[in-house]
Structure formats: C-alpha cells, structure tokens
PDB file of C-alpha atoms in Angstrom:
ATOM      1  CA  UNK Q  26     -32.122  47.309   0.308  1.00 96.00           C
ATOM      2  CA  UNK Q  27     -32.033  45.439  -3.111  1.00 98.00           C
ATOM      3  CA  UNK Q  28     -35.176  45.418  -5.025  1.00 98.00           C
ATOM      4  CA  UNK Q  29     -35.613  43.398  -8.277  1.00 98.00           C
ATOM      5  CA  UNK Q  30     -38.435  44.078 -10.689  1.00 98.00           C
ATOM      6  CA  UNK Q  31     -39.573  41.168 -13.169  1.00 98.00           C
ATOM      7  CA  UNK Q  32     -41.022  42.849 -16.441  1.00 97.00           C
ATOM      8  CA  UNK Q  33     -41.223  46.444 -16.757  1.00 97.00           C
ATOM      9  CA  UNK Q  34     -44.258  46.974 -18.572  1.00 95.00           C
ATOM     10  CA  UNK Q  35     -47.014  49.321 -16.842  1.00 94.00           C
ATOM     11  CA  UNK Q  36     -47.092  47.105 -13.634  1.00 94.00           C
ATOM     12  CA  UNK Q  37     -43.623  46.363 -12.831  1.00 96.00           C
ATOM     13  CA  UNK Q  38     -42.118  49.703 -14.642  1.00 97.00           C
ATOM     14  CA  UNK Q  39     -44.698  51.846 -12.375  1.00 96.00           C
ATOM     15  CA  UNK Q  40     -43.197  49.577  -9.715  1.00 96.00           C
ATOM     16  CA  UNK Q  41     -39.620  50.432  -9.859  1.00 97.00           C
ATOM     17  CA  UNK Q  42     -40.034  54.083 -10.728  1.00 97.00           C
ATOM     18  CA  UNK Q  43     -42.144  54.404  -7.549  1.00 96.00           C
ATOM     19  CA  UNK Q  44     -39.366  52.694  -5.120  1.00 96.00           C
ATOM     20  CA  UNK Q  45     -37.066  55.224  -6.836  1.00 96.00           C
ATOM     21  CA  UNK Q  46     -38.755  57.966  -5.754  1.00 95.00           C
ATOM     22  CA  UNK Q  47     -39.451  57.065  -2.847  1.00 95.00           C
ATOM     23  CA  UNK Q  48     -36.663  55.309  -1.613  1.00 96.00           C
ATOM     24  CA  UNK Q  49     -33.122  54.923  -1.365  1.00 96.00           C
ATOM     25  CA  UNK Q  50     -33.096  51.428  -2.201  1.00 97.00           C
ATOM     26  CA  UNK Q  51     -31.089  49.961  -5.392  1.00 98.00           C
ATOM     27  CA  UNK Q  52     -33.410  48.871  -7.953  1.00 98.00           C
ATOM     28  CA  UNK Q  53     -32.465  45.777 -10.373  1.00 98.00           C
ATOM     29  CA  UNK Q  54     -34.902  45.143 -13.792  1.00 98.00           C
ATOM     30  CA  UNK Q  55     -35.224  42.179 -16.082  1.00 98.00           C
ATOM     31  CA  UNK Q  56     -37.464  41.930 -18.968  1.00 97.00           C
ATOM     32  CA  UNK Q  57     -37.599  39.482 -21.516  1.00 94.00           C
ATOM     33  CA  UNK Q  58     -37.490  41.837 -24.202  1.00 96.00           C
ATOM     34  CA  UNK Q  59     -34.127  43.247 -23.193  1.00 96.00           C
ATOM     35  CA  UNK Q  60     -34.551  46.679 -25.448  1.00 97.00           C
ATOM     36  CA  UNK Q  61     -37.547  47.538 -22.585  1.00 97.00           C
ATOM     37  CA  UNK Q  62     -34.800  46.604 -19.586  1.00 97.00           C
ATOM     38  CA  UNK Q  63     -31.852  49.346 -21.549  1.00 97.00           C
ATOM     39  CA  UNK Q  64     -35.007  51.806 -21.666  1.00 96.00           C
ATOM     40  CA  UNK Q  65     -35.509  51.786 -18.073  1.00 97.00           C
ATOM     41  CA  UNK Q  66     -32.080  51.636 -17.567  1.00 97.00           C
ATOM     42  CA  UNK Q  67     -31.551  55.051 -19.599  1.00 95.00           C
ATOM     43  CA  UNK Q  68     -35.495  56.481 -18.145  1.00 93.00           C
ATOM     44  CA  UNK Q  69     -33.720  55.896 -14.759  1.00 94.00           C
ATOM     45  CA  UNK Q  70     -36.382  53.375 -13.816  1.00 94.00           C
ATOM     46  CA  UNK Q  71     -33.879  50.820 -12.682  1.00 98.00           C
ATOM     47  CA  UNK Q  72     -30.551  51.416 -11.388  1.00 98.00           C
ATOM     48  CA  UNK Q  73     -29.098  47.898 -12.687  1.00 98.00           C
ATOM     49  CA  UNK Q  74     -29.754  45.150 -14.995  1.00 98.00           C
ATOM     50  CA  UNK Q  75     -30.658  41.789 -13.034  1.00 98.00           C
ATOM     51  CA  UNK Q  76     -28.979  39.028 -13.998  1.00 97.00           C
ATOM     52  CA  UNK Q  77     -27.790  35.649 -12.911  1.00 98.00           C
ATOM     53  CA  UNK Q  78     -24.943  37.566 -10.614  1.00 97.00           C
ATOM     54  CA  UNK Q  79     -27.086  39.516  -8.679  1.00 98.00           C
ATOM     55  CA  UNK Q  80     -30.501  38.239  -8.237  1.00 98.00           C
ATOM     56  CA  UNK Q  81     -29.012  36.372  -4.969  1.00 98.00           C
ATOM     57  CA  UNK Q  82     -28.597  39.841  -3.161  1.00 98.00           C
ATOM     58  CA  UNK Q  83     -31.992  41.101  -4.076  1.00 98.00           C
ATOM     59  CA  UNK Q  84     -33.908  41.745  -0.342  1.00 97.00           C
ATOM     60  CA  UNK Q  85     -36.997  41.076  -2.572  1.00 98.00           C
ATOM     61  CA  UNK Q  86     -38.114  40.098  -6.184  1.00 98.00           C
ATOM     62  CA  UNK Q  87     -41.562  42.084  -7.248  1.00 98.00           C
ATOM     63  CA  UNK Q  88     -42.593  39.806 -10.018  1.00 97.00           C
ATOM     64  CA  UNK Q  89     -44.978  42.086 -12.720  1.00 96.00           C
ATOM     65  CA  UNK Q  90     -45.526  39.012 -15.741  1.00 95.00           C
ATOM     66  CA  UNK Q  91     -47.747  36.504 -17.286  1.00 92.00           C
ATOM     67  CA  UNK Q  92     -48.994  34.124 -14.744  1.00 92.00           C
ATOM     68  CA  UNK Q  93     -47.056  31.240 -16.425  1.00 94.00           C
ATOM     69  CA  UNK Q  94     -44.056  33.601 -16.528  1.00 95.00           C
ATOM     70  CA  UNK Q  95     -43.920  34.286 -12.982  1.00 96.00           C
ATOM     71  CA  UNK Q  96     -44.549  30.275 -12.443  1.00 96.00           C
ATOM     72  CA  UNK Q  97     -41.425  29.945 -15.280  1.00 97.00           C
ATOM     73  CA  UNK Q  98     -39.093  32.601 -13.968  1.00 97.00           C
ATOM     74  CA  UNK Q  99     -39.026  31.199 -10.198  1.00 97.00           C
ATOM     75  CA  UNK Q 100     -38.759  28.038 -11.391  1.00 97.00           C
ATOM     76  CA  UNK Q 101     -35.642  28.817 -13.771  1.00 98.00           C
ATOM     77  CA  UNK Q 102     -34.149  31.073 -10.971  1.00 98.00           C
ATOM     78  CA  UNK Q 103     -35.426  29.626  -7.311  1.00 98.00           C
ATOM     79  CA  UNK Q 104     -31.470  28.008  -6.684  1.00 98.00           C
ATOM     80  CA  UNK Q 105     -29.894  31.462  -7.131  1.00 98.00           C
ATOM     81  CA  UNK Q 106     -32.286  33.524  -4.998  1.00 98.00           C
ATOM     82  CA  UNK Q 107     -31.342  33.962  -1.269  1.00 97.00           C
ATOM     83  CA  UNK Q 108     -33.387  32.410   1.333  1.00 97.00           C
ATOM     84  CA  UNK Q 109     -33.882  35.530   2.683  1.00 96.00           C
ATOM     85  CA  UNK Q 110     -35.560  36.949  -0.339  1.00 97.00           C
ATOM     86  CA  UNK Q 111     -39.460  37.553  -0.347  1.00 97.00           C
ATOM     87  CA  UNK Q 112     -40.808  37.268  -3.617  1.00 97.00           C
ATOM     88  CA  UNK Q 113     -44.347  39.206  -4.527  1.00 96.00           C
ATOM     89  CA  UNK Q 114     -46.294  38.342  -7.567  1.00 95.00           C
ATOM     90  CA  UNK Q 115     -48.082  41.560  -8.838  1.00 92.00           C
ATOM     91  CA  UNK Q 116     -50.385  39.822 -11.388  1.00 83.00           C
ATOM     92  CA  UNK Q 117     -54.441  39.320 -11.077  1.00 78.00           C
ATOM     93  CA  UNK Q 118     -54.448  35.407 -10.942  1.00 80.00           C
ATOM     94  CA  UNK Q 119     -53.906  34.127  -7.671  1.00 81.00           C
ATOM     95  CA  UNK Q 120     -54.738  30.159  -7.075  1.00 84.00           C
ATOM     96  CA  UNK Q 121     -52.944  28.945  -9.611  1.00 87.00           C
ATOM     97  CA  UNK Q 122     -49.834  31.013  -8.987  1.00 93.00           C
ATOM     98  CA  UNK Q 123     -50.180  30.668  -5.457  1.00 93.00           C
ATOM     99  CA  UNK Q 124     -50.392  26.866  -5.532  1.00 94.00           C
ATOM    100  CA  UNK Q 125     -47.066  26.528  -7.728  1.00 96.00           C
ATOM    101  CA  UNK Q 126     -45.266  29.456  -6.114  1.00 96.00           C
ATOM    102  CA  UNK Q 127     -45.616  28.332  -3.032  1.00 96.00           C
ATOM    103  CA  UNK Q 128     -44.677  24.790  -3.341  1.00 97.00           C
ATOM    104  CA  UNK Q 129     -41.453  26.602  -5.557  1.00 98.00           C
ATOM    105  CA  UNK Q 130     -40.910  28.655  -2.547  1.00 97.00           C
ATOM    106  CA  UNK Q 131     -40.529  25.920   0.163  1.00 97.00           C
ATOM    107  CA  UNK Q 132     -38.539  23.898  -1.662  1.00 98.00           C
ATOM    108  CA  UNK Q 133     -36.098  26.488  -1.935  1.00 98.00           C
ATOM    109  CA  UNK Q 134     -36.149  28.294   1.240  1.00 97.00           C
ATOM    110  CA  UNK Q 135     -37.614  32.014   0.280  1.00 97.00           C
ATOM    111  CA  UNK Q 136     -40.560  33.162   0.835  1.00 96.00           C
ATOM    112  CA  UNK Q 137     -43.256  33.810  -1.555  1.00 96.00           C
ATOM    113  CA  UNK Q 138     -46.624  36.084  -1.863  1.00 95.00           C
ATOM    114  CA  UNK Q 139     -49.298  36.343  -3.811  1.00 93.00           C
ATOM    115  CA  UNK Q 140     -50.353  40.023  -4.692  1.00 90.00           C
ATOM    116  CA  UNK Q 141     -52.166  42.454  -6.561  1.00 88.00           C
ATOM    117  CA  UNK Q 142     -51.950  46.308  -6.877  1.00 85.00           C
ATOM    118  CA  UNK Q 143     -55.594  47.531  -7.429  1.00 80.00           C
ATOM    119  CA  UNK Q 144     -54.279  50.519  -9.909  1.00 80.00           C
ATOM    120  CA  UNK Q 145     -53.663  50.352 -13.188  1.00 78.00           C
ATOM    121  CA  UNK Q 146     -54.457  52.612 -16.463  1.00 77.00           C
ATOM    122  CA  UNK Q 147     -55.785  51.888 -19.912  1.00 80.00           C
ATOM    123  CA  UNK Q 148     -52.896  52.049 -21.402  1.00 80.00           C
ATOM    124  CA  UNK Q 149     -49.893  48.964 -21.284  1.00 85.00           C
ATOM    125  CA  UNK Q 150     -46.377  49.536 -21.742  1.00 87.00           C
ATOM    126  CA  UNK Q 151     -43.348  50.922 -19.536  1.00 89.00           C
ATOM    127  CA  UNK Q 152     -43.770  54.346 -21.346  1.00 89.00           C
ATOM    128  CA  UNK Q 153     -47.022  54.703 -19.740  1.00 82.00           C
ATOM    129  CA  UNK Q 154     -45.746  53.718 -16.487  1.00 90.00           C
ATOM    130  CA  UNK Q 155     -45.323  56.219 -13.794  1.00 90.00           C
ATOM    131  CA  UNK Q 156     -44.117  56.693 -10.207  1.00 91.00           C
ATOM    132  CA  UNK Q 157     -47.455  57.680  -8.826  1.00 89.00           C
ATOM    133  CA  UNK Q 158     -49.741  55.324  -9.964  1.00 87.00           C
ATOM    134  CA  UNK Q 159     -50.398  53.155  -6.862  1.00 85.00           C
ATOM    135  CA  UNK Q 160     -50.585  56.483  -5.021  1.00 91.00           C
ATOM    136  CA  UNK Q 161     -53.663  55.835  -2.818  1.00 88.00           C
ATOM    137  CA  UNK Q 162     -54.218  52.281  -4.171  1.00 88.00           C
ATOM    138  CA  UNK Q 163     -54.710  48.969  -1.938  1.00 86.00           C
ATOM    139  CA  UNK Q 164     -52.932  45.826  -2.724  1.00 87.00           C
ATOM    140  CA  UNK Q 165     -54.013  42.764  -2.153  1.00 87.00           C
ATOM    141  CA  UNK Q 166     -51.771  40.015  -0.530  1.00 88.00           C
ATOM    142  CA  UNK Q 167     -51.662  36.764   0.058  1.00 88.00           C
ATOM    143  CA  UNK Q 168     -49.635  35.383   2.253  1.00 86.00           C
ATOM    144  CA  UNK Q 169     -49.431  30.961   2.742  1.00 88.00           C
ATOM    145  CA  UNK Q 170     -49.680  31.918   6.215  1.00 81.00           C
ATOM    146  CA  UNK Q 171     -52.053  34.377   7.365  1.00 76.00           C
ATOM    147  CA  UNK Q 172     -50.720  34.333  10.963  1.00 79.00           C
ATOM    148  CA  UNK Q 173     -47.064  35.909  10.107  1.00 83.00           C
ATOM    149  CA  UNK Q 174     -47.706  39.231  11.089  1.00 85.00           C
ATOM    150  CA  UNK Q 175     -44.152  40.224  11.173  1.00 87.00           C
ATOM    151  CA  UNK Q 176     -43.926  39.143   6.786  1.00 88.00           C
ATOM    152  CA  UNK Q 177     -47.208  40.942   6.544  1.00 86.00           C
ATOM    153  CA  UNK Q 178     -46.055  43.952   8.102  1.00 86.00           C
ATOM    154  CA  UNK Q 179     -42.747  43.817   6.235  1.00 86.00           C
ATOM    155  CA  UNK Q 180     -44.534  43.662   3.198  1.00 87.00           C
ATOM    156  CA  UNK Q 181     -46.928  46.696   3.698  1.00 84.00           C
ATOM    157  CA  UNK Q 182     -43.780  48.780   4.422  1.00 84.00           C
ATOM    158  CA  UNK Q 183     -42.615  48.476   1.056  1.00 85.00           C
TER     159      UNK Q 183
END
C-alpha cells in the first residue's frame, strides 16, 4: 500500500514515522518547505518524495496542514489523485474543511474524511515528531456518510 503524508511537521511527520514502523507500506511526503521533506527523507520518515508523478498511486493521502492548506492542496491536486484514493484530513477544524472537502471529493471521484488524532505534544516541528505518539490515542473521523461501514472500518485499520 501507498501512503502519502501532506506536511511533516509534528502531526503528519509522527504520521509517517508511525506507518513505518509499523507497516510495510511505502510512504510518500510533501511539505511546502521542501528542506523539512529532504529531512524526512534522510530521518527515514518517508521513503519517497510525492510529487505530481506519483500522488495518483497513493492508496491514501493523510493530509497534516493548515485548514486552508488542506482545502488548497486538494483543490490544486484532486485531477491527479486516483478515484480509489481516500483522503484523511488530520487537522482540528472540521465544518469548514468538511464542507469544501467533500464537495472537492465528489467532484472528483475519491473519497474524503474528516479526522483528528487526539495526541499531540507541546512541542511543533518534525524533529519532535515520533513513531509512538498516537500510541493509545483515539481519532476522531468523520465520514459524509455515517452508514459506510466497510470505509469506516478501512479507515480504523490504518
């Protein structure tokens, strides 16, 4: 499985380190600030760069910005991601990324979910991130339909 991580700050670089550990999956990273993406690169946080040329074969896209970056980067990218692709926002705000993600979503033919992993630290930054930190933590998720058990299950075993 193909697993993209969108910024690699605590969040998202706690994310992929985790799914490395724990998995034999191939991990893909983007960050805006593309010094952070060659760190986790080197770390071994992320096995691959994301880019235009592979985001399409990613099984699912664990977005860890900004609300109005997560809004921005599915916009910008929904034609190149797979319509079998389910994208997770890992962010606190939900209606507002909900209600634009999901409309983005539909249009293009993947699936989207709301989400948030109830860990964190005090500290920010993928240098402070770390494969155990959602050891033991819920997550919140929201689904646009509460009755697809089979997405929800899918979801919970990643």
């Amino acid at each position: 499985m193909n697993i993209a991580v969108i910024g690699l700050g605590l969040i998202g670089g706690s994310l992929a380190k985790a799914i490395k550990k724990n998995t034999d999956h191939t991990v893909y990273g983007f960050d805006l600030n593309e010094s952070i993406t060659m760190y986790a690169l080197m770390d071994g946080g992320i096995d691959k760069a994301l880019d235009d040329t592979n985001i399409a074969q990613c099984d699912y896209i664990l977005l860890s910005v900004y609300p109005k970056a997560t809004i921005e980067f599915l916009k910008e990218k929904a034609e190149l991601i797979n319509k079998s692709t389910v994208a997770i926002d890992c962010g606190g705000v939900k209606s507002s990324i909900c209600e634009s993600c999901f409309e983005i979503s539909n249009k293009y033919g993947f699936t989207f979910i709301g989400g948030h992993p109830m860990a964190g630290t005090q500290f920010s930054g993928i240098k402070y991130s770390r494969a155990d930190l959602f050891k033991g933590a819920s997550m919140v998720i929201v689904p646009e339909h509460l009755n697809d058990v089979s997405l929800i299950e899918k979801v919970k075993e990643l």
